[in-house]
Amino acid sequence: MDSTNSKVRIGVFDSGVGGLSVLKELLTQLPGVEYFYFADQLHVPYGRRSKADIQRLSRAIVEFLFEKKVEILVIACNTATAKALTYLREIFPDRHFVGTEPALKPAAAATDTGKVAVLATQGTFQSDRYTSLTERFANEVELFENPCYGLVELIEAGKLDDPETENLLRGILAPMLAAGADTVVLGCTHYPFIEPTLRKIIGEKIKIINPAPAVARQTTKIFELMKFEAWGETLLHFYTTGDPEMLERQVEKLLNLTAKAEKVEL
Ligand code: DGL
């Protein structure tokens, strides 16, 4: 980083609007910097894409963000973290990456029944990183996993509390609740946006674990270690491979922010 310029740039990417749940936390924990948010909405959902596909798309996105001179890159997507973080670190060994992973460790600490529901994508579940997480942190607990087919699409469409979304969630959660799960891990960054619908179904007693605060804490840690200084004014830039006007409306709805988005072709 140019020492004469204290402006810090942070890139954040996801397949779509899910990463906005991470951006929201970043704006709270680490304001005063310049954020570049990238939504790959032409290719959303990533959940059932091949590893090669996700690696290719993720690489193109981070190259785009590095051209914007971002100093820290937050992969605000569990699926891209699961399939591409190791690959990206190999290709760009000098860069700072922060990944997003299902919060199994805090869930194992939080559960009283020893039964934890994990909502994530197929791609996240079918990854070495997830297997390693379960081996390290979930030996003592029973996990109930569901790849939530269709849920990301409903959230992208803004159907956060529609009967369709509620019914899908009820079907996913019923066997987990019946089995005694008392903790729900949100293993996809889209899902915090349906937390009110989830609460309606599971009630107030069941714990919900959203990894976004931990991702923002990790980003802040790197920020502090690098001795970056915040710039003062928070600046936001939005890019999408899909429809920029749609992303602007989504940012308005999900973050309550007025945004200008640009279209990018990968
Ligand atoms: N938001 C993503 C995640 O955290 C990706 C969802 C998808 O595109 O399938 O996994």
Short mmCIF file of N, CA and C in Angstrom, two decimals, residues 10-14 18-30 35 37 72-79 81-82 85 89 96-104 106 129 133 185-190 192 209-224:
data_model
loop_
_atom_site.label_atom_id
_atom_site.label_comp_id
_atom_site.label_asym_id
_atom_site.label_seq_id
_atom_site.Cartn_x
_atom_site.Cartn_y
_atom_site.Cartn_z
N ILE A 10 -11.43 -2.41 0.50
CA ILE A 10 -11.76 -3.80 0.84
C ILE A 10 -12.74 -4.33 -0.20
N GLY A 11 -12.40 -5.47 -0.78
CA GLY A 11 -13.29 -6.12 -1.75
C GLY A 11 -14.13 -7.17 -1.04
N VAL A 12 -15.37 -7.28 -1.44
CA VAL A 12 -16.28 -8.27 -0.84
C VAL A 12 -17.01 -8.93 -1.99
N PHE A 13 -17.01 -10.28 -2.04
CA PHE A 13 -17.79 -10.86 -3.13
C PHE A 13 -18.62 -12.06 -2.73
N ASP A 14 -19.67 -12.25 -3.50
CA ASP A 14 -20.60 -13.37 -3.31
C ASP A 14 -21.20 -13.68 -4.68
N GLY A 18 -26.18 -12.40 -0.99
CA GLY A 18 -25.89 -12.98 0.32
C GLY A 18 -24.78 -12.24 1.05
N GLY A 19 -23.73 -11.90 0.31
CA GLY A 19 -22.59 -11.22 0.92
C GLY A 19 -22.95 -9.88 1.52
N LEU A 20 -24.13 -9.37 1.19
CA LEU A 20 -24.56 -8.10 1.80
C LEU A 20 -24.76 -8.28 3.31
N SER A 21 -25.05 -9.53 3.74
CA SER A 21 -25.19 -9.76 5.19
C SER A 21 -23.83 -9.61 5.87
N VAL A 22 -22.76 -9.91 5.14
CA VAL A 22 -21.40 -9.71 5.67
C VAL A 22 -21.02 -8.24 5.56
N LEU A 23 -21.35 -7.62 4.43
CA LEU A 23 -21.06 -6.20 4.26
C LEU A 23 -21.73 -5.37 5.37
N LYS A 24 -22.94 -5.76 5.73
CA LYS A 24 -23.67 -5.06 6.78
C LYS A 24 -22.84 -5.03 8.08
N GLU A 25 -22.29 -6.18 8.44
CA GLU A 25 -21.45 -6.26 9.65
C GLU A 25 -20.16 -5.48 9.49
N LEU A 26 -19.58 -5.53 8.28
CA LEU A 26 -18.35 -4.79 8.04
C LEU A 26 -18.58 -3.29 8.21
N LEU A 27 -19.73 -2.84 7.73
CA LEU A 27 -20.03 -1.41 7.83
C LEU A 27 -20.16 -0.98 9.29
N THR A 28 -20.62 -1.92 10.13
CA THR A 28 -20.74 -1.61 11.56
C THR A 28 -19.38 -1.69 12.25
N GLN A 29 -18.66 -2.77 12.00
CA GLN A 29 -17.40 -2.98 12.73
C GLN A 29 -16.23 -2.21 12.15
N LEU A 30 -16.26 -1.99 10.84
CA LEU A 30 -15.12 -1.36 10.19
C LEU A 30 -15.58 -0.27 9.22
N TYR A 35 -15.43 0.29 0.25
CA TYR A 35 -15.82 -1.10 -0.04
C TYR A 35 -16.20 -1.26 -1.51
N TYR A 37 -18.16 -4.04 -3.58
CA TYR A 37 -18.98 -5.26 -3.45
C TYR A 37 -19.28 -5.83 -4.84
N ILE A 72 -7.68 -5.93 1.04
CA ILE A 72 -8.18 -7.14 1.71
C ILE A 72 -9.36 -7.64 0.88
N LEU A 73 -9.41 -8.94 0.69
CA LEU A 73 -10.52 -9.50 -0.09
C LEU A 73 -11.36 -10.45 0.78
N VAL A 74 -12.59 -10.09 0.99
CA VAL A 74 -13.48 -10.89 1.82
C VAL A 74 -14.36 -11.76 0.91
N ILE A 75 -14.21 -13.06 1.05
CA ILE A 75 -15.08 -13.96 0.29
C ILE A 75 -16.33 -14.16 1.14
N ALA A 76 -17.35 -13.38 0.83
CA ALA A 76 -18.56 -13.37 1.65
C ALA A 76 -19.52 -14.44 1.16
N CYS A 77 -18.99 -15.61 0.90
CA CYS A 77 -19.75 -16.72 0.33
C CYS A 77 -19.14 -18.01 0.85
N ASN A 78 -19.94 -18.80 1.53
CA ASN A 78 -19.44 -20.08 2.06
C ASN A 78 -19.04 -21.03 0.93
N THR A 79 -19.84 -21.01 -0.14
CA THR A 79 -19.60 -21.96 -1.23
C THR A 79 -18.28 -21.64 -1.94
N THR A 81 -15.82 -19.96 -0.67
CA THR A 81 -14.74 -20.23 0.29
C THR A 81 -14.41 -21.73 0.28
N ALA A 82 -15.47 -22.55 0.32
CA ALA A 82 -15.29 -24.00 0.37
C ALA A 82 -14.57 -24.52 -0.88
N LEU A 85 -11.14 -21.00 -1.92
CA LEU A 85 -10.22 -20.20 -1.11
C LEU A 85 -8.78 -20.76 -1.16
N ARG A 89 -5.58 -18.70 -2.63
CA ARG A 89 -4.40 -18.40 -1.81
C ARG A 89 -3.13 -18.92 -2.50
N HIS A 96 -4.29 -10.70 1.04
CA HIS A 96 -5.03 -11.00 2.27
C HIS A 96 -6.45 -11.43 1.92
N PHE A 97 -6.76 -12.67 2.20
CA PHE A 97 -8.12 -13.17 1.98
C PHE A 97 -8.78 -13.47 3.33
N VAL A 98 -10.06 -13.19 3.41
CA VAL A 98 -10.85 -13.62 4.57
C VAL A 98 -11.98 -14.47 4.01
N GLY A 99 -12.14 -15.69 4.51
CA GLY A 99 -13.20 -16.57 4.02
C GLY A 99 -14.40 -16.59 4.96
N THR A 100 -15.46 -17.23 4.51
CA THR A 100 -16.66 -17.38 5.34
C THR A 100 -16.97 -18.88 5.43
N GLU A 101 -17.07 -19.39 6.65
CA GLU A 101 -17.34 -20.82 6.81
C GLU A 101 -18.46 -21.05 7.82
N PRO A 102 -19.18 -22.18 7.66
CA PRO A 102 -20.25 -22.47 8.63
C PRO A 102 -19.67 -22.50 10.06
N ALA A 103 -20.35 -21.81 10.96
CA ALA A 103 -19.82 -21.62 12.31
C ALA A 103 -20.07 -22.84 13.19
N LEU A 104 -19.39 -23.94 12.89
CA LEU A 104 -19.62 -25.17 13.65
C LEU A 104 -19.02 -25.10 15.05
N PRO A 106 -18.64 -22.39 17.18
CA PRO A 106 -19.56 -21.74 18.13
C PRO A 106 -20.85 -22.52 18.33
N ARG A 129 -12.99 -28.60 2.92
CA ARG A 129 -12.94 -27.63 4.03
C ARG A 129 -14.05 -27.92 5.04
N LEU A 133 -13.79 -29.04 8.93
CA LEU A 133 -14.49 -28.32 10.02
C LEU A 133 -15.21 -29.29 10.94
N VAL A 185 -27.18 -23.33 12.38
CA VAL A 185 -26.04 -22.63 11.78
C VAL A 185 -26.46 -22.11 10.40
N LEU A 186 -26.32 -20.82 10.19
CA LEU A 186 -26.59 -20.25 8.87
C LEU A 186 -25.31 -20.36 8.05
N GLY A 187 -25.22 -21.44 7.27
CA GLY A 187 -23.99 -21.74 6.54
C GLY A 187 -23.99 -21.22 5.12
N CYS A 188 -24.81 -20.22 4.86
CA CYS A 188 -24.85 -19.56 3.55
C CYS A 188 -25.17 -18.11 3.86
N THR A 189 -24.42 -17.21 3.24
CA THR A 189 -24.56 -15.80 3.62
C THR A 189 -25.89 -15.19 3.18
N HIS A 190 -26.63 -15.88 2.33
CA HIS A 190 -27.97 -15.39 1.97
C HIS A 190 -28.95 -15.53 3.14
N PRO A 192 -29.09 -15.11 6.50
CA PRO A 192 -29.46 -14.13 7.55
C PRO A 192 -30.63 -13.24 7.14
N ILE A 209 -26.99 -19.15 14.49
CA ILE A 209 -25.62 -18.64 14.43
C ILE A 209 -25.29 -18.14 13.02
N ASN A 210 -25.05 -16.85 12.96
CA ASN A 210 -24.72 -16.15 11.71
C ASN A 210 -23.22 -15.85 11.75
N PRO A 211 -22.45 -16.29 10.75
CA PRO A 211 -20.99 -16.08 10.84
C PRO A 211 -20.54 -14.67 10.50
N ALA A 212 -21.46 -13.81 10.01
CA ALA A 212 -21.03 -12.49 9.52
C ALA A 212 -20.25 -11.67 10.56
N PRO A 213 -20.68 -11.62 11.84
CA PRO A 213 -19.89 -10.84 12.80
C PRO A 213 -18.45 -11.37 12.93
N ALA A 214 -18.29 -12.69 12.89
CA ALA A 214 -16.93 -13.26 13.01
C ALA A 214 -16.09 -12.92 11.78
N VAL A 215 -16.71 -12.91 10.61
CA VAL A 215 -15.98 -12.56 9.38
C VAL A 215 -15.53 -11.10 9.45
N ALA A 216 -16.42 -10.25 9.94
CA ALA A 216 -16.06 -8.83 10.07
C ALA A 216 -14.96 -8.65 11.12
N ARG A 217 -15.01 -9.45 12.18
CA ARG A 217 -13.95 -9.35 13.22
C ARG A 217 -12.60 -9.76 12.64
N GLN A 218 -12.61 -10.83 11.86
CA GLN A 218 -11.37 -11.32 11.24
C GLN A 218 -10.81 -10.27 10.27
N THR A 219 -11.69 -9.62 9.53
CA THR A 219 -11.26 -8.58 8.58
C THR A 219 -10.65 -7.41 9.37
N THR A 220 -11.30 -7.05 10.47
CA THR A 220 -10.80 -5.95 11.31
C THR A 220 -9.43 -6.30 11.88
N LYS A 221 -9.25 -7.58 12.23
CA LYS A 221 -7.97 -8.03 12.78
C LYS A 221 -6.85 -7.83 11.75
N ILE A 222 -7.11 -8.23 10.51
CA ILE A 222 -6.11 -8.06 9.45
C ILE A 222 -5.84 -6.57 9.25
N PHE A 223 -6.90 -5.83 9.22
CA PHE A 223 -6.81 -4.37 9.07
C PHE A 223 -5.88 -3.80 10.14
N GLU A 224 -6.05 -4.25 11.37
CA GLU A 224 -5.23 -3.72 12.47
C GLU A 224 -3.79 -4.21 12.38
#
